[in-house]
PDB file of C-alpha atoms in Angstrom:
ATOM      1  CA  MET U   1      18.987 -61.582   2.490  1.00 49.00           C
ATOM      2  CA  PRO U   2      17.262 -60.998  -0.813  1.00 51.00           C
ATOM      3  CA  THR U   3      15.092 -57.765  -1.384  1.00 73.00           C
ATOM      4  CA  ARG U   4      12.036 -59.639  -0.378  1.00 87.00           C
ATOM      5  CA  PHE U   5      11.652 -62.938   1.238  1.00 94.00           C
ATOM      6  CA  ILE U   6       8.598 -64.996   1.747  1.00 96.00           C
ATOM      7  CA  VAL U   7       7.870 -67.678   4.225  1.00 97.00           C
ATOM      8  CA  ALA U   8       4.898 -69.490   3.469  1.00 97.00           C
ATOM      9  CA  ILE U   9       3.278 -71.625   6.459  1.00 97.00           C
ATOM     10  CA  ASP U  10       0.414 -74.048   6.079  1.00 96.00           C
ATOM     11  CA  GLY U  11      -1.393 -76.373   7.833  1.00 94.00           C
ATOM     12  CA  PRO U  12      -4.453 -77.531   9.431  1.00 93.00           C
ATOM     13  CA  ALA U  13      -6.555 -75.892  12.434  1.00 86.00           C
ATOM     14  CA  GLY U  14      -4.508 -76.151  15.670  1.00 87.00           C
ATOM     15  CA  ALA U  15      -1.264 -77.026  14.358  1.00 91.00           C
ATOM     16  CA  GLY U  16       0.164 -73.612  15.923  1.00 89.00           C
ATOM     17  CA  LYS U  17       0.567 -71.754  12.984  1.00 92.00           C
ATOM     18  CA  SER U  18      -0.419 -68.243  13.902  1.00 89.00           C
ATOM     19  CA  THR U  19       1.596 -68.490  17.239  1.00 91.00           C
ATOM     20  CA  ILE U  20       4.642 -69.782  15.452  1.00 95.00           C
ATOM     21  CA  ALA U  21       4.267 -67.676  12.582  1.00 95.00           C
ATOM     22  CA  ARG U  22       4.031 -64.640  14.649  1.00 94.00           C
ATOM     23  CA  ALA U  23       7.046 -65.483  16.735  1.00 95.00           C
ATOM     24  CA  LEU U  24       8.992 -66.393  13.616  1.00 96.00           C
ATOM     25  CA  ALA U  25       8.486 -63.176  12.022  1.00 94.00           C
ATOM     26  CA  THR U  26       9.331 -61.108  15.009  1.00 93.00           C
ATOM     27  CA  ALA U  27      12.488 -63.243  15.301  1.00 94.00           C
ATOM     28  CA  LEU U  28      13.396 -62.159  11.610  1.00 93.00           C
ATOM     29  CA  GLY U  29      12.154 -58.928  11.609  1.00 91.00           C
ATOM     30  CA  PHE U  30       9.602 -59.585   9.046  1.00 93.00           C
ATOM     31  CA  VAL U  31       6.053 -58.777   8.833  1.00 92.00           C
ATOM     32  CA  TYR U  32       3.575 -61.367  10.162  1.00 94.00           C
ATOM     33  CA  ILE U  33       0.346 -61.920   7.849  1.00 94.00           C
ATOM     34  CA  ASP U  34      -2.263 -63.832   9.457  1.00 92.00           C
ATOM     35  CA  THR U  35      -4.603 -64.769   6.428  1.00 93.00           C
ATOM     36  CA  GLY U  36      -6.890 -66.864   8.905  1.00 91.00           C
ATOM     37  CA  ALA U  37      -7.917 -63.673  10.324  1.00 94.00           C
ATOM     38  CA  MET U  38      -8.875 -62.094   6.919  1.00 96.00           C
ATOM     39  CA  TYR U  39     -11.144 -64.968   5.917  1.00 96.00           C
ATOM     40  CA  ARG U  40     -12.680 -64.511   9.844  1.00 96.00           C
ATOM     41  CA  ALA U  41     -12.899 -60.879   9.090  1.00 97.00           C
ATOM     42  CA  VAL U  42     -15.212 -61.923   5.832  1.00 98.00           C
ATOM     43  CA  ALA U  43     -17.036 -64.450   7.795  1.00 97.00           C
ATOM     44  CA  LEU U  44     -18.008 -61.862  10.758  1.00 98.00           C
ATOM     45  CA  ARG U  45     -19.189 -59.467   8.055  1.00 97.00           C
ATOM     46  CA  ALA U  46     -21.302 -62.102   6.532  1.00 97.00           C
ATOM     47  CA  VAL U  47     -22.756 -63.174   9.773  1.00 97.00           C
ATOM     48  CA  ARG U  48     -23.635 -59.902  11.091  1.00 97.00           C
ATOM     49  CA  ALA U  49     -25.707 -59.307   7.834  1.00 96.00           C
ATOM     50  CA  SER U  50     -27.299 -62.648   8.122  1.00 95.00           C
ATOM     51  CA  GLY U  51     -26.131 -63.516   4.795  1.00 94.00           C
ATOM     52  CA  ASP U  52     -26.056 -67.061   3.180  1.00 96.00           C
ATOM     53  CA  LEU U  53     -22.539 -68.598   3.734  1.00 96.00           C
ATOM     54  CA  SER U  54     -23.141 -70.651   0.769  1.00 94.00           C
ATOM     55  CA  ASP U  55     -24.165 -68.369  -1.778  1.00 96.00           C
ATOM     56  CA  GLU U  56     -20.897 -67.544  -3.760  1.00 93.00           C
ATOM     57  CA  THR U  57     -21.928 -64.346  -5.258  1.00 96.00           C
ATOM     58  CA  SER U  58     -23.167 -62.454  -2.105  1.00 96.00           C
ATOM     59  CA  MET U  59     -20.033 -63.793  -0.165  1.00 97.00           C
ATOM     60  CA  SER U  60     -17.737 -62.731  -2.983  1.00 97.00           C
ATOM     61  CA  GLU U  61     -19.345 -59.017  -2.973  1.00 97.00           C
ATOM     62  CA  CYS U  62     -18.932 -59.268   0.586  1.00 97.00           C
ATOM     63  CA  ALA U  63     -15.207 -60.200   0.711  1.00 97.00           C
ATOM     64  CA  ARG U  64     -14.666 -57.520  -2.038  1.00 96.00           C
ATOM     65  CA  ALA U  65     -16.450 -54.752   0.273  1.00 96.00           C
ATOM     66  CA  CYS U  66     -14.600 -55.702   3.356  1.00 96.00           C
ATOM     67  CA  LEU U  67     -11.911 -53.150   4.287  1.00 95.00           C
ATOM     68  CA  ILE U  68      -9.320 -55.426   6.260  1.00 96.00           C
ATOM     69  CA  GLU U  69      -6.199 -54.225   8.101  1.00 94.00           C
ATOM     70  CA  LEU U  70      -3.571 -56.174  10.058  1.00 91.00           C
ATOM     71  CA  LEU U  71      -1.993 -53.848  12.488  1.00 89.00           C
ATOM     72  CA  PRO U  72       1.659 -54.861  13.942  1.00 83.00           C
ATOM     73  CA  ASP U  73       0.157 -55.160  17.531  1.00 84.00           C
ATOM     74  CA  ASN U  74      -2.000 -58.103  16.046  1.00 84.00           C
ATOM     75  CA  ARG U  75      -5.320 -56.195  15.953  1.00 91.00           C
ATOM     76  CA  VAL U  76      -7.565 -56.701  13.188  1.00 95.00           C
ATOM     77  CA  LEU U  77      -9.763 -53.763  11.756  1.00 96.00           C
ATOM     78  CA  LEU U  78     -12.877 -54.550   9.669  1.00 97.00           C
ATOM     79  CA  ASP U  79     -14.152 -51.284   8.039  1.00 96.00           C
ATOM     80  CA  GLY U  80     -12.476 -49.392  10.849  1.00 96.00           C
ATOM     81  CA  GLU U  81     -13.445 -51.498  13.800  1.00 97.00           C
ATOM     82  CA  ASP U  82     -11.378 -53.551  15.972  1.00 97.00           C
ATOM     83  CA  VAL U  83     -12.667 -57.084  15.859  1.00 97.00           C
ATOM     84  CA  SER U  84      -9.661 -58.888  16.954  1.00 95.00           C
ATOM     85  CA  GLY U  85     -11.555 -60.423  19.599  1.00 92.00           C
ATOM     86  CA  ALA U  86     -14.894 -60.940  17.673  1.00 95.00           C
ATOM     87  CA  ILE U  87     -13.190 -62.947  14.941  1.00 96.00           C
ATOM     88  CA  ARG U  88     -11.841 -65.602  17.343  1.00 89.00           C
ATOM     89  CA  THR U  89     -15.142 -67.212  18.269  1.00 88.00           C
ATOM     90  CA  PRO U  90     -15.851 -70.729  17.381  1.00 83.00           C
ATOM     91  CA  GLU U  91     -19.084 -69.698  15.416  1.00 90.00           C
ATOM     92  CA  ILE U  92     -17.065 -67.229  13.329  1.00 94.00           C
ATOM     93  CA  ALA U  93     -14.064 -70.016  12.964  1.00 89.00           C
ATOM     94  CA  GLN U  94     -16.819 -72.135  11.446  1.00 88.00           C
ATOM     95  CA  ALA U  95     -18.290 -69.562   9.407  1.00 95.00           C
ATOM     96  CA  ALA U  96     -14.626 -68.712   7.746  1.00 94.00           C
ATOM     97  CA  SER U  97     -13.869 -72.286   6.983  1.00 88.00           C
ATOM     98  CA  LYS U  98     -17.417 -72.126   4.863  1.00 91.00           C
ATOM     99  CA  VAL U  99     -16.841 -68.916   2.966  1.00 95.00           C
ATOM    100  CA  SER U 100     -13.083 -69.699   2.463  1.00 91.00           C
ATOM    101  CA  ALA U 101     -13.954 -72.382   0.508  1.00 89.00           C
ATOM    102  CA  LEU U 102     -15.582 -70.060  -2.258  1.00 94.00           C
ATOM    103  CA  PRO U 103     -13.666 -69.198  -5.241  1.00 94.00           C
ATOM    104  CA  GLY U 104     -14.827 -65.747  -5.428  1.00 96.00           C
ATOM    105  CA  VAL U 105     -13.946 -65.136  -1.868  1.00 96.00           C
ATOM    106  CA  ARG U 106     -10.372 -66.874  -1.966  1.00 94.00           C
ATOM    107  CA  CYS U 107      -9.881 -64.615  -5.149  1.00 95.00           C
ATOM    108  CA  ALA U 108     -10.249 -61.362  -3.442  1.00 96.00           C
ATOM    109  CA  MET U 109      -8.308 -62.518  -0.406  1.00 96.00           C
ATOM    110  CA  VAL U 110      -5.448 -63.849  -2.355  1.00 95.00           C
ATOM    111  CA  ALA U 111      -5.176 -60.442  -4.362  1.00 95.00           C
ATOM    112  CA  LEU U 112      -5.048 -58.672  -0.790  1.00 94.00           C
ATOM    113  CA  GLN U 113      -2.461 -61.160   0.661  1.00 94.00           C
ATOM    114  CA  ARG U 114      -0.020 -60.677  -2.480  1.00 95.00           C
ATOM    115  CA  LYS U 115      -0.483 -56.585  -2.125  1.00 93.00           C
ATOM    116  CA  LEU U 116       0.469 -56.651   1.586  1.00 89.00           C
ATOM    117  CA  ALA U 117       3.798 -58.909   0.666  1.00 91.00           C
ATOM    118  CA  GLU U 118       4.499 -56.821  -2.422  1.00 89.00           C
ATOM    119  CA  SER U 119       7.165 -54.507  -0.716  1.00 84.00           C
ATOM    120  CA  ASN U 120       7.997 -56.556   2.440  1.00 88.00           C
ATOM    121  CA  SER U 121       9.637 -59.629   3.500  1.00 93.00           C
ATOM    122  CA  VAL U 122       6.939 -61.769   5.283  1.00 94.00           C
ATOM    123  CA  VAL U 123       5.777 -64.624   7.432  1.00 96.00           C
ATOM    124  CA  MET U 124       2.326 -65.555   5.947  1.00 96.00           C
ATOM    125  CA  GLU U 125       0.596 -68.530   7.350  1.00 94.00           C
ATOM    126  CA  GLY U 126      -2.842 -70.111   6.183  1.00 91.00           C
ATOM    127  CA  ARG U 127      -3.795 -73.126   4.205  1.00 90.00           C
ATOM    128  CA  ASP U 128      -2.756 -72.310   0.597  1.00 92.00           C
ATOM    129  CA  ILE U 129       0.005 -69.872   1.192  1.00 95.00           C
ATOM    130  CA  GLY U 130       2.657 -72.173  -0.525  1.00 96.00           C
ATOM    131  CA  THR U 131       0.550 -73.874  -3.114  1.00 95.00           C
ATOM    132  CA  VAL U 132      -1.335 -70.832  -4.406  1.00 94.00           C
ATOM    133  CA  VAL U 133      -0.518 -67.558  -2.822  1.00 95.00           C
ATOM    134  CA  PHE U 134       3.402 -67.843  -3.135  1.00 96.00           C
ATOM    135  CA  PRO U 135       4.365 -71.134  -4.749  1.00 96.00           C
ATOM    136  CA  ASP U 136       7.524 -69.572  -5.382  1.00 94.00           C
ATOM    137  CA  ALA U 137       8.200 -68.857  -1.844  1.00 96.00           C
ATOM    138  CA  GLN U 138      11.844 -68.998  -0.769  1.00 95.00           C
ATOM    139  CA  ALA U 139      10.612 -71.154   2.359  1.00 96.00           C
ATOM    140  CA  LYS U 140       7.643 -73.007   2.356  1.00 97.00           C
ATOM    141  CA  VAL U 141       6.559 -75.150   5.723  1.00 97.00           C
ATOM    142  CA  PHE U 142       3.806 -77.377   6.285  1.00 97.00           C
ATOM    143  CA  LEU U 143       3.067 -77.376  10.104  1.00 96.00           C
ATOM    144  CA  ASP U 144       1.084 -80.473  11.424  1.00 96.00           C
ATOM    145  CA  ALA U 145       0.091 -82.382  14.496  1.00 95.00           C
ATOM    146  CA  SER U 146      -2.084 -85.240  15.208  1.00 94.00           C
ATOM    147  CA  PRO U 147      -5.672 -84.680  15.546  1.00 93.00           C
ATOM    148  CA  GLU U 148      -5.797 -85.196  19.200  1.00 93.00           C
ATOM    149  CA  VAL U 149      -2.967 -82.786  19.958  1.00 95.00           C
ATOM    150  CA  ARG U 150      -4.676 -80.093  17.674  1.00 94.00           C
ATOM    151  CA  ALA U 151      -7.777 -80.576  19.845  1.00 94.00           C
ATOM    152  CA  ALA U 152      -6.457 -80.479  23.041  1.00 93.00           C
ATOM    153  CA  ARG U 153      -4.324 -77.148  22.164  1.00 91.00           C
ATOM    154  CA  ARG U 154      -7.525 -75.342  20.940  1.00 88.00           C
ATOM    155  CA  VAL U 155      -9.499 -76.486  23.887  1.00 91.00           C
ATOM    156  CA  LEU U 156      -6.791 -75.164  26.256  1.00 90.00           C
ATOM    157  CA  GLU U 157      -6.402 -71.938  24.208  1.00 84.00           C
ATOM    158  CA  MET U 158     -10.274 -71.039  24.343  1.00 84.00           C
ATOM    159  CA  ARG U 159     -10.036 -71.610  28.281  1.00 88.00           C
ATOM    160  CA  GLN U 160      -7.186 -69.403  28.912  1.00 87.00           C
ATOM    161  CA  LYS U 161      -9.380 -66.923  26.931  1.00 80.00           C
ATOM    162  CA  GLY U 162     -12.098 -67.766  29.315  1.00 85.00           C
ATOM    163  CA  ILE U 163     -14.114 -69.271  26.541  1.00 82.00           C
ATOM    164  CA  ASP U 164     -16.147 -72.647  27.615  1.00 83.00           C
ATOM    165  CA  ALA U 165     -14.626 -75.519  25.389  1.00 86.00           C
ATOM    166  CA  ASP U 166     -16.373 -78.836  25.081  1.00 90.00           C
ATOM    167  CA  PRO U 167     -13.263 -81.305  24.188  1.00 92.00           C
ATOM    168  CA  ALA U 168     -15.714 -83.680  22.306  1.00 93.00           C
ATOM    169  CA  ARG U 169     -17.247 -80.678  20.378  1.00 91.00           C
ATOM    170  CA  ILE U 170     -13.957 -79.119  19.548  1.00 91.00           C
ATOM    171  CA  ALA U 171     -12.666 -82.540  18.267  1.00 92.00           C
ATOM    172  CA  ALA U 172     -15.595 -83.029  16.043  1.00 92.00           C
ATOM    173  CA  GLU U 173     -15.196 -79.270  14.902  1.00 89.00           C
ATOM    174  CA  ILE U 174     -11.523 -79.991  13.955  1.00 91.00           C
ATOM    175  CA  ARG U 175     -12.283 -83.295  12.149  1.00 91.00           C
ATOM    176  CA  GLU U 176     -14.966 -81.125  10.108  1.00 89.00           C
ATOM    177  CA  ARG U 177     -12.972 -78.262   9.013  1.00 86.00           C
ATOM    178  CA  ASP U 178     -10.242 -80.618   8.288  1.00 90.00           C
ATOM    179  CA  HIS U 179     -12.294 -82.657   5.988  1.00 90.00           C
ATOM    180  CA  ARG U 180     -13.719 -79.361   4.265  1.00 86.00           C
ATOM    181  CA  ASP U 181     -10.314 -77.642   4.082  1.00 87.00           C
ATOM    182  CA  SER U 182      -8.907 -81.121   2.403  1.00 90.00           C
ATOM    183  CA  ASN U 183     -11.629 -81.357   0.099  1.00 89.00           C
ATOM    184  CA  ARG U 184     -12.743 -78.015  -1.142  1.00 85.00           C
ATOM    185  CA  ALA U 185     -12.404 -77.706  -4.823  1.00 83.00           C
ATOM    186  CA  GLU U 186     -10.706 -74.275  -4.663  1.00 82.00           C
ATOM    187  CA  ALA U 187      -7.096 -74.274  -3.295  1.00 84.00           C
ATOM    188  CA  PRO U 188      -7.661 -77.392  -0.859  1.00 88.00           C
ATOM    189  CA  LEU U 189      -5.102 -77.577   1.879  1.00 91.00           C
ATOM    190  CA  THR U 190      -2.294 -79.939   0.903  1.00 93.00           C
ATOM    191  CA  LEU U 191       1.433 -79.972   1.043  1.00 94.00           C
ATOM    192  CA  ALA U 192       2.851 -77.624  -1.346  1.00 95.00           C
ATOM    193  CA  PRO U 193       5.705 -79.116  -3.803  1.00 94.00           C
ATOM    194  CA  GLY U 194       9.015 -78.372  -2.126  1.00 94.00           C
ATOM    195  CA  ALA U 195       7.588 -77.519   1.245  1.00 96.00           C
ATOM    196  CA  ASP U 196       9.253 -78.914   4.592  1.00 97.00           C
ATOM    197  CA  TYR U 197       6.814 -80.971   6.737  1.00 97.00           C
ATOM    198  CA  VAL U 198       6.812 -80.537  10.500  1.00 96.00           C
ATOM    199  CA  ASP U 199       5.157 -82.547  12.971  1.00 96.00           C
ATOM    200  CA  THR U 200       4.787 -80.413  15.980  1.00 94.00           C
ATOM    201  CA  SER U 201       2.730 -83.009  18.098  1.00 95.00           C
ATOM    202  CA  ASP U 202       6.112 -83.643  20.516  1.00 94.00           C
ATOM    203  CA  MET U 203       7.500 -80.546  20.176  1.00 94.00           C
ATOM    204  CA  THR U 204       7.442 -77.110  22.175  1.00 93.00           C
ATOM    205  CA  PRO U 205       6.708 -73.773  20.156  1.00 93.00           C
ATOM    206  CA  GLU U 206      10.562 -72.817  21.352  1.00 95.00           C
ATOM    207  CA  GLN U 207      11.585 -75.911  19.464  1.00 96.00           C
ATOM    208  CA  VAL U 208       9.254 -75.548  16.197  1.00 96.00           C
ATOM    209  CA  ILE U 209      10.548 -71.829  16.113  1.00 96.00           C
ATOM    210  CA  ALA U 210      13.991 -72.576  16.256  1.00 96.00           C
ATOM    211  CA  ALA U 211      13.764 -75.439  13.800  1.00 96.00           C
ATOM    212  CA  LEU U 212      12.012 -72.821  11.312  1.00 96.00           C
ATOM    213  CA  LEU U 213      14.619 -70.349  12.073  1.00 95.00           C
ATOM    214  CA  GLN U 214      17.276 -72.855  10.825  1.00 94.00           C
ATOM    215  CA  LEU U 215      15.220 -73.784   7.905  1.00 94.00           C
ATOM    216  CA  VAL U 216      14.673 -70.225   6.931  1.00 94.00           C
ATOM    217  CA  ARG U 217      18.696 -69.514   7.109  1.00 89.00           C
ATOM    218  CA  GLU U 218      19.492 -72.537   5.036  1.00 91.00           C
ATOM    219  CA  LYS U 219      16.975 -71.319   2.436  1.00 88.00           C
ATOM    220  CA  ALA U 220      18.685 -67.968   2.512  1.00 84.00           C
ATOM    221  CA  GLY U 221      22.016 -69.049   2.229  1.00 75.00           C
ATOM    222  CA  LYS U 222      23.382 -66.875   5.209  1.00 53.00           C
ATOM    223  CA  ASP U 223      22.728 -66.502   9.211  1.00 42.00           C
ATOM    224  CA  ILE U 224      19.817 -64.525  10.155  1.00 51.00           C
ATOM    225  CA  GLN U 225      20.168 -62.697  13.540  1.00 44.00           C
ATOM    226  CA  SER U 226      17.499 -64.057  15.983  1.00 39.00           C
TER     227      SER U 226
END
């Protein structure tokens, strides 16, 4: 393996990026970086301050002021507070989608994401990892699934956490996020040049992980113990 190896995973909401990326990082012995959690932390801070989520100046200042820590046990700290649960609500998910479209917010988060990977091999997932954050990543993947499958997965995930989830509302929110993420002016969600497209609609998480492990092995040019 090179001194530092970057696995960039992009894809829309509900494609299974977080689950797959976390398991893949564990199998490879890499550091897992959930960029979505970073944008959610910014959104949480803004919502708590009753900020205008469309005001780029104030949102950019908010992003630069945030002290975000991603801990090895998958906890997220915001200014020293454990917000791992607070950032996972539908309200914060929608707020994160809005603030992440702002160039100033993205600039602050991209700088932090690159810093986190300066001295580590990482599996980093988000929506612009292979296109903007690490366009030269050794392995780039675009995880996708049909909108229906993604909505069903999100509903199941929320209900397992004891969160009330209306399927019609979740499906509408995913459509809205897809449109916003794919059409924003700054770093839109798109297939990165050289990325491998993986449709997970009919795949189990174990099958996806196995496929990505094989892909990384091929990119690295040698076997990686899993």
